[in-house]
Structure formats: C-alpha cells, structure tokens
C-alpha cells in the first residue's frame, strides 16, 4: 500500500475517533476506546489490502508487517497505560 493510499484510508479512522469522542463525552475512558477502535480498523484494513493485492513483493510485505506491528504496539501501550 502506498503512503498516499494509507493516508487516505486513515481519514475514516480519524472520523471514527472524533465521532466516538463527541458521541460519548461523559464516558471516562472514551478516548482509549476510540484509539483502540481506530487501531483495530487500521489493522483490519491492512489485512484486507494485503489479502486483496496478492501476490505482493517481499519488500511490500515487510513494510506492511512493520506498520501493523507499530499499530499493534501503540494499541497495547494505550491499553496498558489505562489499566495501570
């Protein structure tokens, strides 16, 4: 997935975050929930793009896996920070 495509597909994730935060302003952990929802959306989107564009070169696959690991790491960090 090119960077331009990834940036365009990130816009719905930002919209999801804003919609959740504005829809439930009194919920104490809504920002955490919204960030986890955005991360799940991006991981599912990345998996779908990889599945749809088979076969992919090894460099593209490694780049996508690194991006997915960064997203998953951020999700785990947010989750651990809120449970502590």
mmCIF file of N, CA and C in Angstrom:
data_model
loop_
_atom_site.group_PDB
_atom_site.id
_atom_site.type_symbol
_atom_site.label_atom_id
_atom_site.label_comp_id
_atom_site.label_asym_id
_atom_site.label_seq_id
_atom_site.Cartn_x
_atom_site.Cartn_y
_atom_site.Cartn_z
ATOM 1 N N UNK A 1 0.857 -1.156 0.000
ATOM 2 C CA UNK A 1 0.000 0.000 0.000
ATOM 3 C C UNK A 1 0.913 1.232 0.000
ATOM 4 N N UNK A 2 0.643 2.146 -0.889
ATOM 5 C CA UNK A 2 1.471 3.348 -0.953
ATOM 6 C C UNK A 2 1.129 4.274 0.209
ATOM 7 N N UNK A 3 2.031 5.204 0.449
ATOM 8 C CA UNK A 3 1.804 6.129 1.561
ATOM 9 C C UNK A 3 0.586 7.009 1.303
ATOM 10 N N UNK A 4 0.371 7.373 0.055
ATOM 11 C CA UNK A 4 -0.791 8.201 -0.277
ATOM 12 C C UNK A 4 -2.092 7.450 0.022
ATOM 13 N N UNK A 5 -2.139 6.168 -0.345
ATOM 14 C CA UNK A 5 -3.319 5.352 -0.071
ATOM 15 C C UNK A 5 -3.525 5.187 1.429
ATOM 16 N N UNK A 6 -2.438 4.935 2.150
ATOM 17 C CA UNK A 6 -2.542 4.767 3.604
ATOM 18 C C UNK A 6 -3.056 6.047 4.255
ATOM 19 N N UNK A 7 -2.581 7.195 3.780
ATOM 20 C CA UNK A 7 -3.053 8.464 4.340
ATOM 21 C C UNK A 7 -4.537 8.662 4.068
ATOM 22 N N UNK A 8 -4.991 8.330 2.863
ATOM 23 C CA UNK A 8 -6.411 8.483 2.543
ATOM 24 C C UNK A 8 -7.281 7.543 3.366
ATOM 25 N N UNK A 9 -6.801 6.338 3.610
ATOM 26 C CA UNK A 9 -7.583 5.376 4.373
ATOM 27 C C UNK A 9 -7.519 5.640 5.877
ATOM 28 N N UNK A 10 -6.609 6.491 6.304
ATOM 29 C CA UNK A 10 -6.536 6.867 7.709
ATOM 30 C C UNK A 10 -7.591 7.909 8.060
ATOM 31 N N UNK A 11 -8.067 8.646 7.080
ATOM 32 C CA UNK A 11 -9.091 9.663 7.343
ATOM 33 C C UNK A 11 -10.348 9.090 7.999
ATOM 34 N N UNK A 12 -10.865 7.924 7.561
ATOM 35 C CA UNK A 12 -12.013 7.357 8.292
ATOM 36 C C UNK A 12 -11.677 6.998 9.742
ATOM 37 N N UNK A 13 -10.432 6.609 10.012
ATOM 38 C CA UNK A 13 -10.046 6.310 11.392
ATOM 39 C C UNK A 13 -10.115 7.568 12.246
ATOM 40 N N UNK A 14 -9.691 8.686 11.685
ATOM 41 C CA UNK A 14 -9.788 9.952 12.407
ATOM 42 C C UNK A 14 -11.254 10.311 12.632
ATOM 43 N N UNK A 15 -12.079 10.065 11.626
ATOM 44 C CA UNK A 15 -13.513 10.339 11.762
ATOM 45 C C UNK A 15 -14.145 9.441 12.826
ATOM 46 N N UNK A 16 -13.726 8.172 12.881
ATOM 47 C CA UNK A 16 -14.224 7.251 13.906
ATOM 48 C C UNK A 16 -13.863 7.780 15.294
ATOM 49 N N UNK A 17 -12.625 8.216 15.452
ATOM 50 C CA UNK A 17 -12.175 8.736 16.747
ATOM 51 C C UNK A 17 -12.999 9.958 17.160
ATOM 52 N N UNK A 18 -13.140 10.904 16.244
ATOM 53 C CA UNK A 18 -13.886 12.126 16.559
ATOM 54 C C UNK A 18 -15.344 11.808 16.866
ATOM 55 N N UNK A 19 -15.948 10.917 16.072
ATOM 56 C CA UNK A 19 -17.355 10.574 16.289
ATOM 57 C C UNK A 19 -17.560 9.914 17.651
ATOM 58 N N UNK A 20 -16.675 8.994 18.023
ATOM 59 C CA UNK A 20 -16.821 8.327 19.318
ATOM 60 C C UNK A 20 -16.615 9.294 20.481
ATOM 61 N N UNK A 21 -15.628 10.167 20.363
ATOM 62 C CA UNK A 21 -15.359 11.112 21.452
ATOM 63 C C UNK A 21 -16.505 12.106 21.602
ATOM 64 N N UNK A 22 -17.062 12.564 20.486
ATOM 65 C CA UNK A 22 -18.166 13.521 20.565
ATOM 66 C C UNK A 22 -19.485 12.860 20.955
ATOM 67 N N UNK A 23 -19.667 11.597 20.590
ATOM 68 C CA UNK A 23 -20.927 10.918 20.897
ATOM 69 C C UNK A 23 -21.032 10.542 22.377
ATOM 70 N N UNK A 24 -19.911 10.250 23.007
ATOM 71 C CA UNK A 24 -19.921 9.823 24.406
ATOM 72 C C UNK A 24 -18.973 10.689 25.242
ATOM 73 N N UNK A 25 -19.269 11.980 25.406
ATOM 74 C CA UNK A 25 -18.327 12.855 26.119
ATOM 75 C C UNK A 25 -18.234 12.577 27.619
ATOM 76 N N UNK A 26 -19.250 11.977 28.209
ATOM 77 C CA UNK A 26 -19.238 11.739 29.651
ATOM 78 C C UNK A 26 -18.593 10.410 30.034
ATOM 79 N N UNK A 27 -18.320 9.568 29.064
ATOM 80 C CA UNK A 27 -17.666 8.285 29.321
ATOM 81 C C UNK A 27 -16.207 8.552 29.697
ATOM 82 N N UNK A 28 -15.733 8.046 30.841
ATOM 83 C CA UNK A 28 -14.384 8.415 31.294
ATOM 84 C C UNK A 28 -13.252 7.910 30.392
ATOM 85 N N UNK A 29 -13.375 6.721 29.840
ATOM 86 C CA UNK A 29 -12.290 6.150 29.035
ATOM 87 C C UNK A 29 -12.617 6.137 27.552
ATOM 88 N N UNK A 30 -13.374 7.112 27.074
ATOM 89 C CA UNK A 30 -13.803 7.077 25.677
ATOM 90 C C UNK A 30 -12.636 7.300 24.721
ATOM 91 N N UNK A 31 -11.659 8.099 25.120
ATOM 92 C CA UNK A 31 -10.518 8.320 24.222
ATOM 93 C C UNK A 31 -9.727 7.038 24.028
ATOM 94 N N UNK A 32 -9.571 6.278 25.096
ATOM 95 C CA UNK A 32 -8.881 4.995 24.984
ATOM 96 C C UNK A 32 -9.657 4.047 24.091
ATOM 97 N N UNK A 33 -10.951 3.964 24.308
ATOM 98 C CA UNK A 33 -11.789 3.091 23.486
ATOM 99 C C UNK A 33 -11.746 3.522 22.030
ATOM 100 N N UNK A 34 -11.777 4.817 21.783
ATOM 101 C CA UNK A 34 -11.732 5.320 20.412
ATOM 102 C C UNK A 34 -10.388 5.008 19.759
ATOM 103 N N UNK A 35 -9.294 5.149 20.502
ATOM 104 C CA UNK A 35 -7.981 4.815 19.943
ATOM 105 C C UNK A 35 -7.871 3.332 19.627
ATOM 106 N N UNK A 36 -8.409 2.487 20.496
ATOM 107 C CA UNK A 36 -8.383 1.051 20.224
ATOM 108 C C UNK A 36 -9.257 0.701 19.023
ATOM 109 N N UNK A 37 -10.389 1.376 18.868
ATOM 110 C CA UNK A 37 -11.243 1.148 17.696
ATOM 111 C C UNK A 37 -10.536 1.573 16.415
ATOM 112 N N UNK A 38 -9.836 2.691 16.457
ATOM 113 C CA UNK A 38 -9.085 3.145 15.279
ATOM 114 C C UNK A 38 -7.961 2.172 14.940
ATOM 115 N N UNK A 39 -7.270 1.690 15.949
ATOM 116 C CA UNK A 39 -6.207 0.720 15.703
ATOM 117 C C UNK A 39 -6.739 -0.570 15.109
ATOM 118 N N UNK A 40 -7.867 -1.043 15.623
ATOM 119 C CA UNK A 40 -8.474 -2.257 15.070
ATOM 120 C C UNK A 40 -8.896 -2.037 13.620
ATOM 121 N N UNK A 41 -9.450 -0.860 13.327
ATOM 122 C CA UNK A 41 -9.837 -0.536 11.950
ATOM 123 C C UNK A 41 -8.619 -0.566 11.032
ATOM 124 N N UNK A 42 -7.514 0.042 11.462
ATOM 125 C CA UNK A 42 -6.326 0.093 10.616
ATOM 126 C C UNK A 42 -5.706 -1.287 10.422
ATOM 127 N N UNK A 43 -5.720 -2.119 11.460
ATOM 128 C CA UNK A 43 -5.186 -3.476 11.312
ATOM 129 C C UNK A 43 -6.039 -4.310 10.367
ATOM 130 N N UNK A 44 -7.357 -4.217 10.502
ATOM 131 C CA UNK A 44 -8.240 -4.952 9.594
ATOM 132 C C UNK A 44 -8.111 -4.445 8.163
ATOM 133 N N UNK A 45 -7.971 -3.158 8.004
ATOM 134 C CA UNK A 45 -7.803 -2.573 6.680
ATOM 135 C C UNK A 45 -6.508 -3.049 6.032
ATOM 136 N N UNK A 46 -5.442 -3.073 6.798
ATOM 137 C CA UNK A 46 -4.160 -3.530 6.278
ATOM 138 C C UNK A 46 -4.223 -5.005 5.883
ATOM 139 N N UNK A 47 -4.868 -5.820 6.716
ATOM 140 C CA UNK A 47 -5.015 -7.241 6.378
ATOM 141 C C UNK A 47 -5.848 -7.418 5.114
ATOM 142 N N UNK A 48 -6.903 -6.632 4.970
ATOM 143 C CA UNK A 48 -7.743 -6.724 3.777
ATOM 144 C C UNK A 48 -6.975 -6.316 2.527
ATOM 145 N N UNK A 49 -6.192 -5.246 2.624
ATOM 146 C CA UNK A 49 -5.423 -4.789 1.461
ATOM 147 C C UNK A 49 -4.386 -5.829 1.073
ATOM 148 N N UNK A 50 -3.710 -6.425 2.055
ATOM 149 C CA UNK A 50 -2.739 -7.475 1.735
ATOM 150 C C UNK A 50 -3.419 -8.684 1.113
ATOM 151 N N UNK A 51 -4.586 -9.055 1.615
ATOM 152 C CA UNK A 51 -5.309 -10.203 1.071
ATOM 153 C C UNK A 51 -5.797 -9.914 -0.341
ATOM 154 N N UNK A 52 -6.232 -8.699 -0.579
ATOM 155 C CA UNK A 52 -6.803 -8.327 -1.877
ATOM 156 C C UNK A 52 -5.736 -8.192 -2.962
ATOM 157 N N UNK A 53 -4.538 -7.759 -2.598
ATOM 158 C CA UNK A 53 -3.488 -7.483 -3.572
ATOM 159 C C UNK A 53 -2.447 -8.593 -3.637
ATOM 160 N N UNK A 54 -2.872 -9.829 -3.521
ATOM 161 C CA UNK A 54 -1.922 -10.930 -3.613
ATOM 162 C C UNK A 54 -1.525 -11.144 -5.049
ATOM 163 N N UNK A 55 -0.367 -11.587 -5.386
ATOM 164 C CA UNK A 55 0.829 -11.685 -4.539
ATOM 165 C C UNK A 55 1.504 -10.327 -4.406
ATOM 166 N N UNK A 56 2.188 -10.129 -3.296
ATOM 167 C CA UNK A 56 2.908 -8.877 -3.062
ATOM 168 C C UNK A 56 4.394 -9.185 -2.956
ATOM 169 N N UNK A 57 5.200 -8.183 -3.253
ATOM 170 C CA UNK A 57 6.644 -8.383 -3.154
ATOM 171 C C UNK A 57 7.050 -8.460 -1.683
ATOM 172 N N UNK A 58 8.230 -8.985 -1.465
ATOM 173 C CA UNK A 58 8.694 -9.172 -0.094
ATOM 174 C C UNK A 58 8.888 -7.831 0.608
ATOM 175 N N UNK A 59 9.350 -6.815 -0.119
ATOM 176 C CA UNK A 59 9.548 -5.500 0.496
ATOM 177 C C UNK A 59 8.221 -4.894 0.945
ATOM 178 N N UNK A 60 7.182 -5.034 0.132
ATOM 179 C CA UNK A 60 5.864 -4.511 0.494
ATOM 180 C C UNK A 60 5.328 -5.254 1.709
ATOM 181 N N UNK A 61 5.491 -6.564 1.721
ATOM 182 C CA UNK A 61 5.012 -7.370 2.842
ATOM 183 C C UNK A 61 5.715 -6.983 4.140
ATOM 184 N N UNK A 62 7.026 -6.805 4.080
ATOM 185 C CA UNK A 62 7.780 -6.423 5.273
ATOM 186 C C UNK A 62 7.350 -5.036 5.753
ATOM 187 N N UNK A 63 7.144 -4.113 4.822
ATOM 188 C CA UNK A 63 6.686 -2.774 5.194
ATOM 189 C C UNK A 63 5.325 -2.797 5.857
ATOM 190 N N UNK A 64 4.412 -3.588 5.313
ATOM 191 C CA UNK A 64 3.075 -3.697 5.905
ATOM 192 C C UNK A 64 3.137 -4.340 7.287
ATOM 193 N N UNK A 65 3.961 -5.368 7.439
ATOM 194 C CA UNK A 65 4.078 -6.020 8.743
ATOM 195 C C UNK A 65 4.675 -5.081 9.789
ATOM 196 N N UNK A 66 5.652 -4.272 9.390
ATOM 197 C CA UNK A 66 6.227 -3.305 10.325
ATOM 198 C C UNK A 66 5.177 -2.274 10.730
ATOM 199 N N UNK A 67 4.414 -1.779 9.754
ATOM 200 C CA UNK A 67 3.353 -0.812 10.067
ATOM 201 C C UNK A 67 2.316 -1.432 11.000
ATOM 202 N N UNK A 68 1.955 -2.689 10.759
ATOM 203 C CA UNK A 68 0.983 -3.365 11.620
ATOM 204 C C UNK A 68 1.529 -3.574 13.026
ATOM 205 N N UNK A 69 2.811 -3.900 13.133
ATOM 206 C CA UNK A 69 3.407 -4.065 14.457
ATOM 207 C C UNK A 69 3.440 -2.748 15.224
ATOM 208 N N UNK A 70 3.693 -1.648 14.529
ATOM 209 C CA UNK A 70 3.683 -0.337 15.184
ATOM 210 C C UNK A 70 2.280 -0.014 15.689
ATOM 211 N N UNK A 71 1.265 -0.278 14.863
ATOM 212 C CA UNK A 71 -0.121 -0.017 15.271
ATOM 213 C C UNK A 71 -0.501 -0.896 16.461
ATOM 214 N N UNK A 72 -0.167 -2.188 16.376
ATOM 215 C CA UNK A 72 -0.495 -3.103 17.472
ATOM 216 C C UNK A 72 0.254 -2.710 18.748
ATOM 217 N N UNK A 73 1.503 -2.299 18.614
ATOM 218 C CA UNK A 73 2.268 -1.845 19.773
ATOM 219 C C UNK A 73 1.659 -0.615 20.420
ATOM 220 N N UNK A 74 1.195 0.309 19.594
ATOM 221 C CA UNK A 74 0.536 1.503 20.130
ATOM 222 C C UNK A 74 -0.756 1.132 20.845
ATOM 223 N N UNK A 75 -1.495 0.168 20.290
ATOM 224 C CA UNK A 75 -2.733 -0.269 20.935
ATOM 225 C C UNK A 75 -2.443 -0.910 22.291
ATOM 226 N N UNK A 76 -1.419 -1.750 22.354
ATOM 227 C CA UNK A 76 -1.054 -2.394 23.620
ATOM 228 C C UNK A 76 -0.592 -1.346 24.631
ATOM 229 N N UNK A 77 0.181 -0.365 24.173
ATOM 230 C CA UNK A 77 0.640 0.705 25.060
ATOM 231 C C UNK A 77 -0.537 1.481 25.643
ATOM 232 N N UNK A 78 -1.494 1.840 24.804
ATOM 233 C CA UNK A 78 -2.675 2.575 25.283
ATOM 234 C C UNK A 78 -3.453 1.728 26.272
ATOM 235 N N UNK A 79 -3.625 0.443 25.967
ATOM 236 C CA UNK A 79 -4.378 -0.447 26.853
ATOM 237 C C UNK A 79 -3.668 -0.613 28.198
ATOM 238 N N UNK A 80 -2.351 -0.821 28.170
ATOM 239 C CA UNK A 80 -1.612 -0.993 29.421
ATOM 240 C C UNK A 80 -1.584 0.293 30.244
ATOM 241 N N UNK A 81 -1.525 1.411 29.579
ATOM 242 C CA UNK A 81 -1.496 2.695 30.286
ATOM 243 C C UNK A 81 -2.808 2.958 31.018
ATOM 244 N N UNK A 82 -3.911 2.527 30.433
ATOM 245 C CA UNK A 82 -5.200 2.786 31.073
ATOM 246 C C UNK A 82 -5.513 1.777 32.171
ATOM 247 N N UNK A 83 -4.961 0.580 32.087
ATOM 248 C CA UNK A 83 -5.245 -0.420 33.114
ATOM 249 C C UNK A 83 -4.353 -0.251 34.336
ATOM 250 N N UNK A 84 -3.276 0.503 34.203
ATOM 251 C CA UNK A 84 -2.339 0.675 35.330
ATOM 252 C C UNK A 84 -2.881 1.632 36.364
#
